[in-house]
Tab-separated table of C-alpha atoms and ligand atoms in Angstrom:
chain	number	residue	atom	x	y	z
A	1	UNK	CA	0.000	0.000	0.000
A	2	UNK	CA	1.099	3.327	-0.522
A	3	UNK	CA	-0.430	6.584	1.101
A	4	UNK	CA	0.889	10.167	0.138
A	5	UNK	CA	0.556	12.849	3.325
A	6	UNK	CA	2.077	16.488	3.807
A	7	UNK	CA	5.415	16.023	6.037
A	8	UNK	CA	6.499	19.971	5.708
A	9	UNK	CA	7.077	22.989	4.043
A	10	UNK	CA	10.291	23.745	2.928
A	11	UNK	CA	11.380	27.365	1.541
A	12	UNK	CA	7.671	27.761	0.638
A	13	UNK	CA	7.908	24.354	-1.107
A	14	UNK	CA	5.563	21.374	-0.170
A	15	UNK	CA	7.507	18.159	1.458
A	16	UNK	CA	5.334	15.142	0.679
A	17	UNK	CA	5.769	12.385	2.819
A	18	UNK	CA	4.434	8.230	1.624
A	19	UNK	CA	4.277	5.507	3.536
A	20	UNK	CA	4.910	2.214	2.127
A	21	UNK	CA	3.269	-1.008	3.697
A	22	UNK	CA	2.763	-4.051	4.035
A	23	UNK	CA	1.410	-6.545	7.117
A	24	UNK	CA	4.872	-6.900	8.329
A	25	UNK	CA	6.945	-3.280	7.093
A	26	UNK	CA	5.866	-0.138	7.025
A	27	UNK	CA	8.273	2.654	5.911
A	28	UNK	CA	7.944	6.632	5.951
A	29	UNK	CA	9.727	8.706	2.727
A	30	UNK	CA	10.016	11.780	2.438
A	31	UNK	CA	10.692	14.233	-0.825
A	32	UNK	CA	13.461	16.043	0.742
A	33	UNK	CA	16.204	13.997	0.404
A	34	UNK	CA	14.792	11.075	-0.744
A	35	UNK	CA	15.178	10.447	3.338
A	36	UNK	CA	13.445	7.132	5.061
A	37	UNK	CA	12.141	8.908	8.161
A	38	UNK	CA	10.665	5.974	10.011
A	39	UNK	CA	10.649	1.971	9.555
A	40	UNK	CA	8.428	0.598	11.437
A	41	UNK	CA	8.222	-3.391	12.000
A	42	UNK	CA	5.378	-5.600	13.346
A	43	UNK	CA	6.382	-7.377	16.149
A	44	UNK	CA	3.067	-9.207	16.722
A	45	UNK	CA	1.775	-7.015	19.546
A	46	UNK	CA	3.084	-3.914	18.348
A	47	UNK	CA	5.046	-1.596	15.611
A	48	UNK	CA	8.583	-1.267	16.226
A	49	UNK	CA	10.322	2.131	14.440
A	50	UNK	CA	13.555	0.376	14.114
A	51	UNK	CA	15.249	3.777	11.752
A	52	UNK	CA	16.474	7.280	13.483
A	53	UNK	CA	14.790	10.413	12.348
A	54	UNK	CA	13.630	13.336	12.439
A	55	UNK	CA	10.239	15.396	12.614
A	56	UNK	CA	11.171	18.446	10.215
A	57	UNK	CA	12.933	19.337	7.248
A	58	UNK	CA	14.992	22.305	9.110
A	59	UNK	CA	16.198	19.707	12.053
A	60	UNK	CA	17.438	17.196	9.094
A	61	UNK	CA	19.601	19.654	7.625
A	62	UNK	CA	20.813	21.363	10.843
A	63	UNK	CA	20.949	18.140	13.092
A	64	UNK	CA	20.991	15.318	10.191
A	65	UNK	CA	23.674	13.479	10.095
A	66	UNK	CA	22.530	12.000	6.807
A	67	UNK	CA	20.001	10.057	8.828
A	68	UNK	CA	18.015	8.103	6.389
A	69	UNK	CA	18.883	10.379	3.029
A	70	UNK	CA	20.436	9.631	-0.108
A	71	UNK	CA	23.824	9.995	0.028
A	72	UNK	CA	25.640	11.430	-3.561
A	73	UNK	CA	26.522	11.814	-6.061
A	74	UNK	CA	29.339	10.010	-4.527
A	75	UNK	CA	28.412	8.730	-1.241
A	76	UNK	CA	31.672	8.956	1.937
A	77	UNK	CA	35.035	10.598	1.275
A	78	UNK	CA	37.103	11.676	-1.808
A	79	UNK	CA	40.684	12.962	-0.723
A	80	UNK	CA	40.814	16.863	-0.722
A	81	UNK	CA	37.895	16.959	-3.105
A	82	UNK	CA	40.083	16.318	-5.722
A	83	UNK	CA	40.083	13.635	-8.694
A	84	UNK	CA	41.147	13.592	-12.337
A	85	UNK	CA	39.135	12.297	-14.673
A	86	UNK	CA	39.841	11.575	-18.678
A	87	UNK	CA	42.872	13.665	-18.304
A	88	UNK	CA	41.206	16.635	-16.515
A	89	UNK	CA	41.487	17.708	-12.931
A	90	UNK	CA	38.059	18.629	-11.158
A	91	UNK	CA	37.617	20.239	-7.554
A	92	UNK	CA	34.563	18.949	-5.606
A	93	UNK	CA	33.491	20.845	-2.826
A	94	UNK	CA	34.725	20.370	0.288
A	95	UNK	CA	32.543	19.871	3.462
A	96	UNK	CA	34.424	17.695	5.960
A	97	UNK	CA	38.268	19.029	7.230
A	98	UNK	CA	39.961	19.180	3.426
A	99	UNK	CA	37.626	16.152	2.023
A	100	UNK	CA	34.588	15.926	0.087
A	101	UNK	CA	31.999	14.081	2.202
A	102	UNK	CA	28.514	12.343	0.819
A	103	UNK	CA	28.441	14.735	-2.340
A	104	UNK	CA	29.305	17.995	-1.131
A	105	UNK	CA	27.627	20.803	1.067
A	106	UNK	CA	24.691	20.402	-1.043
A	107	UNK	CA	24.372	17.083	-1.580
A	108	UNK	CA	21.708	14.936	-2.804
A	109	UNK	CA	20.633	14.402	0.845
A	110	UNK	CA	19.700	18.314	0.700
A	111	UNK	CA	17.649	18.212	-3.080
A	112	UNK	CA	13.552	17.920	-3.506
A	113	UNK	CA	13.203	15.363	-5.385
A	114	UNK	CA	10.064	15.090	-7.856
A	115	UNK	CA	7.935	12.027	-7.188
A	116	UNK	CA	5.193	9.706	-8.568
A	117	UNK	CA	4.293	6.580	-8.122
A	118	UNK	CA	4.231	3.197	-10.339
A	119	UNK	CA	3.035	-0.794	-9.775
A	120	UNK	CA	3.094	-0.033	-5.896
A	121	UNK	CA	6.975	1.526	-5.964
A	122	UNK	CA	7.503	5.272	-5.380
A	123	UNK	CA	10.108	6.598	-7.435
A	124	UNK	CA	11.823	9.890	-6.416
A	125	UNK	CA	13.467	11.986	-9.366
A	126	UNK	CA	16.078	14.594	-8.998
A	127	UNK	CA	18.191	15.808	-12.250
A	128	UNK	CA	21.512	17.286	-10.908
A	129	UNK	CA	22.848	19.378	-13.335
A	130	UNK	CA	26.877	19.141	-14.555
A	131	UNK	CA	29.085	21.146	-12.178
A	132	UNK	CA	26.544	20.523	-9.239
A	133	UNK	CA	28.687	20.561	-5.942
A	134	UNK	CA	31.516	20.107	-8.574
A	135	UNK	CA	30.816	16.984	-10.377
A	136	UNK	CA	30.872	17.174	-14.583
A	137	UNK	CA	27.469	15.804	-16.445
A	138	UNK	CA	23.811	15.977	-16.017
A	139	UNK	CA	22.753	13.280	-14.310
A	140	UNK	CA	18.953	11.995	-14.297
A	141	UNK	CA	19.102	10.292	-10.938
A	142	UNK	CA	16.022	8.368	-9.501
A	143	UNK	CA	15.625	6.075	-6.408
A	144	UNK	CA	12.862	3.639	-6.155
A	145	UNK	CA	11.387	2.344	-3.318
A	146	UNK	CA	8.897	-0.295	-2.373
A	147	UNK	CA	7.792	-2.357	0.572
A	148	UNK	CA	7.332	-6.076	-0.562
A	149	UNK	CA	7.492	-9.607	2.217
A	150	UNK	CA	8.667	-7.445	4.781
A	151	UNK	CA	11.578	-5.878	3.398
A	152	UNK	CA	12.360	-2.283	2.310
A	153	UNK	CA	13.560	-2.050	-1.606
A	154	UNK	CA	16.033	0.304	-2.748
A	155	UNK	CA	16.721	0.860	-6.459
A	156	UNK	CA	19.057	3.577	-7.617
A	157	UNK	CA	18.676	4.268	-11.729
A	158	UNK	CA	21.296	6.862	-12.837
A	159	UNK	CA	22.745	8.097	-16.369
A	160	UNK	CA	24.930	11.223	-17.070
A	161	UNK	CA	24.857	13.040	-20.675
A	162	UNK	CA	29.611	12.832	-19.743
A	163	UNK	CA	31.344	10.527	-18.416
A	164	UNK	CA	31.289	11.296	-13.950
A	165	UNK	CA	31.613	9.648	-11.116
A	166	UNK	CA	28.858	7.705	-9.244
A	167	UNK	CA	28.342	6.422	-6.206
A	168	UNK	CA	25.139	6.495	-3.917
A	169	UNK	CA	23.989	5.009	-0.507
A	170	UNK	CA	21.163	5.343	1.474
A	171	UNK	CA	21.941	6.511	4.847
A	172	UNK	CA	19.696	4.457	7.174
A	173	UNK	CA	20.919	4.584	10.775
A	174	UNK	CA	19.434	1.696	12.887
A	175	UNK	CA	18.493	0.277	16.375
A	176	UNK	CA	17.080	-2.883	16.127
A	177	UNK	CA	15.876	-2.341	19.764
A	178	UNK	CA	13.588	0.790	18.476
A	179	UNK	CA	14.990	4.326	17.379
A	180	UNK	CA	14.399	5.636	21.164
A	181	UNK	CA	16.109	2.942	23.268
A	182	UNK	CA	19.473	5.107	23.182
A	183	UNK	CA	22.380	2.529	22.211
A	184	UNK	CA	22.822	0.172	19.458
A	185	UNK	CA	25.838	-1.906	21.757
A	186	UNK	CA	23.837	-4.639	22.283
A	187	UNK	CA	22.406	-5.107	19.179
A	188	UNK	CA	24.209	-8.130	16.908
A	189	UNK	CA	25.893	-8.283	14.050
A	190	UNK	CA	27.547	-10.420	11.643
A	191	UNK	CA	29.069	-8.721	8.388
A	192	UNK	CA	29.878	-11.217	5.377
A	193	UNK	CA	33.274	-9.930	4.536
A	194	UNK	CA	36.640	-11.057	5.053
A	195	UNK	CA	38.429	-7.847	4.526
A	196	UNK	CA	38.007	-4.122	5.420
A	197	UNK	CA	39.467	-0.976	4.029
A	198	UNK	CA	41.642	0.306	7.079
A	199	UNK	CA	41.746	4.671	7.117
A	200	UNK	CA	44.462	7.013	7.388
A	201	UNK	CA	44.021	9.670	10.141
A	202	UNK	CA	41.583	11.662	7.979
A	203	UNK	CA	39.260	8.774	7.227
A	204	UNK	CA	40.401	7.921	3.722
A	205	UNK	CA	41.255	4.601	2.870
A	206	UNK	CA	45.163	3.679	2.656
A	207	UNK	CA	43.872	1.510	-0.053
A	208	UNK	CA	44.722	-1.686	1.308
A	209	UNK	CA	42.135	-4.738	1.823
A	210	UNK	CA	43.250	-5.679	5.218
A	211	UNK	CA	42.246	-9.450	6.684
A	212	UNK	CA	39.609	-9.180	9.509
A	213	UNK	CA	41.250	-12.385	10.999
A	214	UNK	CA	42.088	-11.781	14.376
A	215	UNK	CA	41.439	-7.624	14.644
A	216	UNK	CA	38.257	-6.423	16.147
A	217	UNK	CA	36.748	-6.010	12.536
A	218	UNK	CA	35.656	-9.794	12.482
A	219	UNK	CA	31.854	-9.677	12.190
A	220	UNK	CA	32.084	-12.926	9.833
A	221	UNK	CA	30.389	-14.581	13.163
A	222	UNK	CA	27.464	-12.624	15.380
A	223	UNK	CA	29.249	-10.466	17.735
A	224	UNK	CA	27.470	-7.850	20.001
A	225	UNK	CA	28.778	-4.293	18.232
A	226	UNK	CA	29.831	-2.833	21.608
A	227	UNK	CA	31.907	-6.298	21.989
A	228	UNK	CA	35.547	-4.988	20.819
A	229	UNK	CA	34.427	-1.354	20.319
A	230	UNK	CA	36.552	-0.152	22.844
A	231	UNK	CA	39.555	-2.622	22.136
A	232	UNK	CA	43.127	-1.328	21.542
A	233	UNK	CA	42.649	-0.964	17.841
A	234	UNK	CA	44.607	1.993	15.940
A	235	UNK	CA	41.608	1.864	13.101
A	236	UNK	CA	39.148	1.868	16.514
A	237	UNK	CA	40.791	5.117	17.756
A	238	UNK	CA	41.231	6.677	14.022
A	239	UNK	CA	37.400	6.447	14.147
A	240	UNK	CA	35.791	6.633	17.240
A	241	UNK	CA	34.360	3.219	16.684
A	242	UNK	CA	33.518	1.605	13.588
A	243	UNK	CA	33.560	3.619	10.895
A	244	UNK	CA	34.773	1.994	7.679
A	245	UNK	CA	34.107	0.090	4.461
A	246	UNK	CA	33.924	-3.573	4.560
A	247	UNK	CA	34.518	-5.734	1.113
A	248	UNK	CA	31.870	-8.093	0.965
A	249	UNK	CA	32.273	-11.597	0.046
A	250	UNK	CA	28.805	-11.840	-1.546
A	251	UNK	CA	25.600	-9.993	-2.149
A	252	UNK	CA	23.968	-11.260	1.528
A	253	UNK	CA	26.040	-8.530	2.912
A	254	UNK	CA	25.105	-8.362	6.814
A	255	UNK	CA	22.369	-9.397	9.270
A	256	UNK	CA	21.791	-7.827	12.546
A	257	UNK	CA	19.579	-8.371	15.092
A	258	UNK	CA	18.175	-7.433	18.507
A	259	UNK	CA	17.736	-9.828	21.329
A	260	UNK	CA	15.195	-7.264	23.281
A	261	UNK	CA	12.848	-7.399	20.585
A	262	UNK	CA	13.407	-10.085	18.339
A	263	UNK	CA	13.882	-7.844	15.228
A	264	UNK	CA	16.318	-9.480	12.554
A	265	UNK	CA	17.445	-7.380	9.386
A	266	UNK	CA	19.229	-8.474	6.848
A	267	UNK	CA	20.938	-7.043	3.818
A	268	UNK	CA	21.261	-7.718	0.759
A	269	UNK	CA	23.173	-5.438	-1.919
A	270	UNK	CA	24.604	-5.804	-5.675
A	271	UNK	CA	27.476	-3.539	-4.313
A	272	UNK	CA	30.957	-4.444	-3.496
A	273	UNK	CA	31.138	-3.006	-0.265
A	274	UNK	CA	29.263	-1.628	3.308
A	275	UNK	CA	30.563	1.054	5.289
A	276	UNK	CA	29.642	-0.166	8.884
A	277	UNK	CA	29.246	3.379	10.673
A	278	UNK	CA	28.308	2.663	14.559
A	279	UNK	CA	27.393	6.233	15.257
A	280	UNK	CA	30.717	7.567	16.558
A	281	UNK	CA	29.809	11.221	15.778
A	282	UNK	CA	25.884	11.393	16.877
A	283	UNK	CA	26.283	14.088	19.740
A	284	UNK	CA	22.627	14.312	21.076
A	285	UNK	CA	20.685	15.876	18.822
A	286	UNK	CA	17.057	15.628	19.139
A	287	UNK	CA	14.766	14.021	16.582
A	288	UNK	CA	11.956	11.345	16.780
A	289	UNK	CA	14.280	11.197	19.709
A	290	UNK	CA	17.379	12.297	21.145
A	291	UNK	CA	20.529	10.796	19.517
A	292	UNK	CA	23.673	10.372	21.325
A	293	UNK	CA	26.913	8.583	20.526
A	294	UNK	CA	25.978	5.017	19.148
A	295	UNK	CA	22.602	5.215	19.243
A	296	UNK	CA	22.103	4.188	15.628
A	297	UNK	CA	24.335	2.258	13.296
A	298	UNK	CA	24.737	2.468	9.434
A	299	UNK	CA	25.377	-0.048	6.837
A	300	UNK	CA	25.642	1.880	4.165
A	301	UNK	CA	26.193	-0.511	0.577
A	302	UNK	CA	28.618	1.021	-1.462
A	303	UNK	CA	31.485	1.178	-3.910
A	304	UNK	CA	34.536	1.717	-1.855
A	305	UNK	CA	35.586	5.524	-0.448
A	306	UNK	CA	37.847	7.442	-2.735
A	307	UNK	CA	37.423	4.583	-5.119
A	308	UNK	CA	38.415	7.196	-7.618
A	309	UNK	CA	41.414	8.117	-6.245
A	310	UNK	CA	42.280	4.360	-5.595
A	311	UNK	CA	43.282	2.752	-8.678
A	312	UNK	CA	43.087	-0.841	-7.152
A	313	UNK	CA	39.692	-0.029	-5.618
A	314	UNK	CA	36.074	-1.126	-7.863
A	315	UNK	CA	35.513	1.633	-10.565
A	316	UNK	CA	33.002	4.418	-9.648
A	317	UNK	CA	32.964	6.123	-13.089
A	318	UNK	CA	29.858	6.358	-14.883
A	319	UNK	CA	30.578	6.521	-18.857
A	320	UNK	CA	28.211	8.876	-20.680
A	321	UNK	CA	25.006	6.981	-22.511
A	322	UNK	CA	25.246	4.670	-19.847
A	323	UNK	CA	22.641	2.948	-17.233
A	324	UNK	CA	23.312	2.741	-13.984
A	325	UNK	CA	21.145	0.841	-12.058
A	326	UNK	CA	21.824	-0.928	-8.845
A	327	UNK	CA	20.192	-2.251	-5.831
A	328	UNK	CA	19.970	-2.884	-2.018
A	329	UNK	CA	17.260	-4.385	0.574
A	330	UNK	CA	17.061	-4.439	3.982
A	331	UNK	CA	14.791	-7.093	5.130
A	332	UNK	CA	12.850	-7.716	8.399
A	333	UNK	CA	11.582	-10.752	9.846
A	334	UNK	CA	11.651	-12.220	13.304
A	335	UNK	CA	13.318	-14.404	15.720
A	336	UNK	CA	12.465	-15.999	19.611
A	337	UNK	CA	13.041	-13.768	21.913
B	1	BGC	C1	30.840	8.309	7.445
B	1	BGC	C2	31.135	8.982	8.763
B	1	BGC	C3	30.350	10.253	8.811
B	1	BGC	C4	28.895	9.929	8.693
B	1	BGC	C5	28.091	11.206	8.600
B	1	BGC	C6	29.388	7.976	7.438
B	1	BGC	O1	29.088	7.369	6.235
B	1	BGC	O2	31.617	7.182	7.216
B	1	BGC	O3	32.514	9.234	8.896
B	1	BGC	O4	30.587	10.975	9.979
B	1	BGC	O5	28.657	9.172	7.541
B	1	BGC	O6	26.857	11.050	9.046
């Protein structure tokens, strides 16, 4: 099912909101953003909003965080802003220290996105036009959503009129014990990947594919995410936490799930990677509720961080002419308590 409501006004501007649905899934979206405000999951006696969020389009952009946008045109960090492409050097805009984070200080988190509706999928528009934030080409983005068995469908459909670079996420930060309950450290994880991208001091990728084996970034069995949080880990203290891209060994990237209530997501992703984000910079900003340090996590499906930059990293150029189209699920079900 699919309802369409008035979420806000923005800059004298309409913000629609639709809520996706089935028996088991129900999931708020908003046209700002293309942002998932709410996911809530039937737990039998009741609806559990499992996704962080907030209540207006001012407190996104102010408090945000990303929480539950689109992330692009290239989602996480490119070095200084700065890549060359088909012999020419291009300057993105830089929004984080000297690096270019989640597409720039308007990114496609920040856009109003045009919307309709099709066979039960809502499909949110936006046409970014060539030297937005930067980035060369036109590109005719959309992301389509639908709520189908449970699960929440994500399809991204891009193509640029020049070659560019591409690379979007959605930005989905969870609790699996509900959005309000104020730390995601309990909550379990297992990640299907036997490597990791380890960071340099400024978050970008040293561009090695480091073993998990032995390091607290072994999440190829269920460990509690506060388990080795706090362990004597350089990459730990570079971060905060857990903060980096993981290269997956197949397209059942993760599951997590919460022993309180029972709530069991997994993903599933064409993508070659996940950044596992467990919140390290949430400072207590006050949505749906208020939002400390590791309140949510993130696993954000992606093509590595400064892929560009990174020659033995998974290409994120998009040649002109050509279709983009990728996709990523996160599905709900349940387990005994
Ligand atoms: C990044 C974090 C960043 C966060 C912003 C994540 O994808 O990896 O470093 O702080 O997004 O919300």
């Amino acid at each position: 099912m699919i309802n369409k409501s008035i979420f806000d006004n923005y800059n004298g501007q309409e913000i629609y909101k639709y809520t996706l649905s089935d028996d088991k899934l129900q999931a708020d979206v908003i046209t700002f953003g293309a942002t998932v405000t709410a996911l809530r999951v039937n737990t039998g006696d009741k609806w559990v909003d499992v996704a962080l969020g907030f209540k207006s389009v001012t407190d996104q952009i102010a408090k945000g965080d990303y929480m539950g946008a689109i992330a692009g045109r290239c989602a996480n960090r490119i070095e200084d802003g700065k890549f060359t492409l088909n012999g020419v050097q291009y300057q993105l805009a830089t929004n984080n220290g000297t690096n270019h984070l989640h597409g720039g200080m308007e990114g496609f988190d920040k856009k109003i996105y045009s919307d309709s509706t099709e066979e039960g999928k809502l499909l949110l528009r936006y046409y970014s036009k060539d030297g937005d934030q930067g980035y060369c080409g036109n590109v005719d983005f959309t992301v389509v959503y639908s709520v189908e068995d449970g699960a929440l469908n994500i399809e991204y459909r891009a193509v640029s009129d020049k070659d560019t670079l591409f690379n979007v996420t959605n930005h989905l930060y969870f609790n699996l014990n509900g959005e309000s309950d104020g730390s995601i450290l309990d909550n379990m994880l297992s990640i299907n990947a036997d490597s990791y991208t380890p960071d340099r001091p400024n978050l970008i990728p040293t561009g090695e594919l480091a073993s998990v084996a032995g390091t607290p970034f072994d999440f190829t069995v269920f460990k509690a995410i506060g388990q080795d949080i706090n362990a004597d880990d350089e990459q730990l203290k570079i971060a905060g936490g857990f903060d980096h891209n993981f290269c997956l060994n197949s397209n059942h990237a993760a599951t997590a799930y919460s022993v309180k209530t029972g709530i069991v997501m997994d993903v599933y992703t064409d993508l070659p990677g996940v950044q596992f984000y467990s919140g390290n910079f949430l400072s207590g900003n006050v949505g749906k509720s208020c939002y400390k340090r590791n309140s949510g996590f993130c696993l954000e499906t992606q093509k590595y961080p400064n892929a560009i930059n990174q020659p033995n990293f998974p290409s994120v150029v998009l040649k002109a002419g050509e279709k983009f189209v990728s996709k990523t699920s996160y599905k709900f079900t349940l387990r005994n308590k």
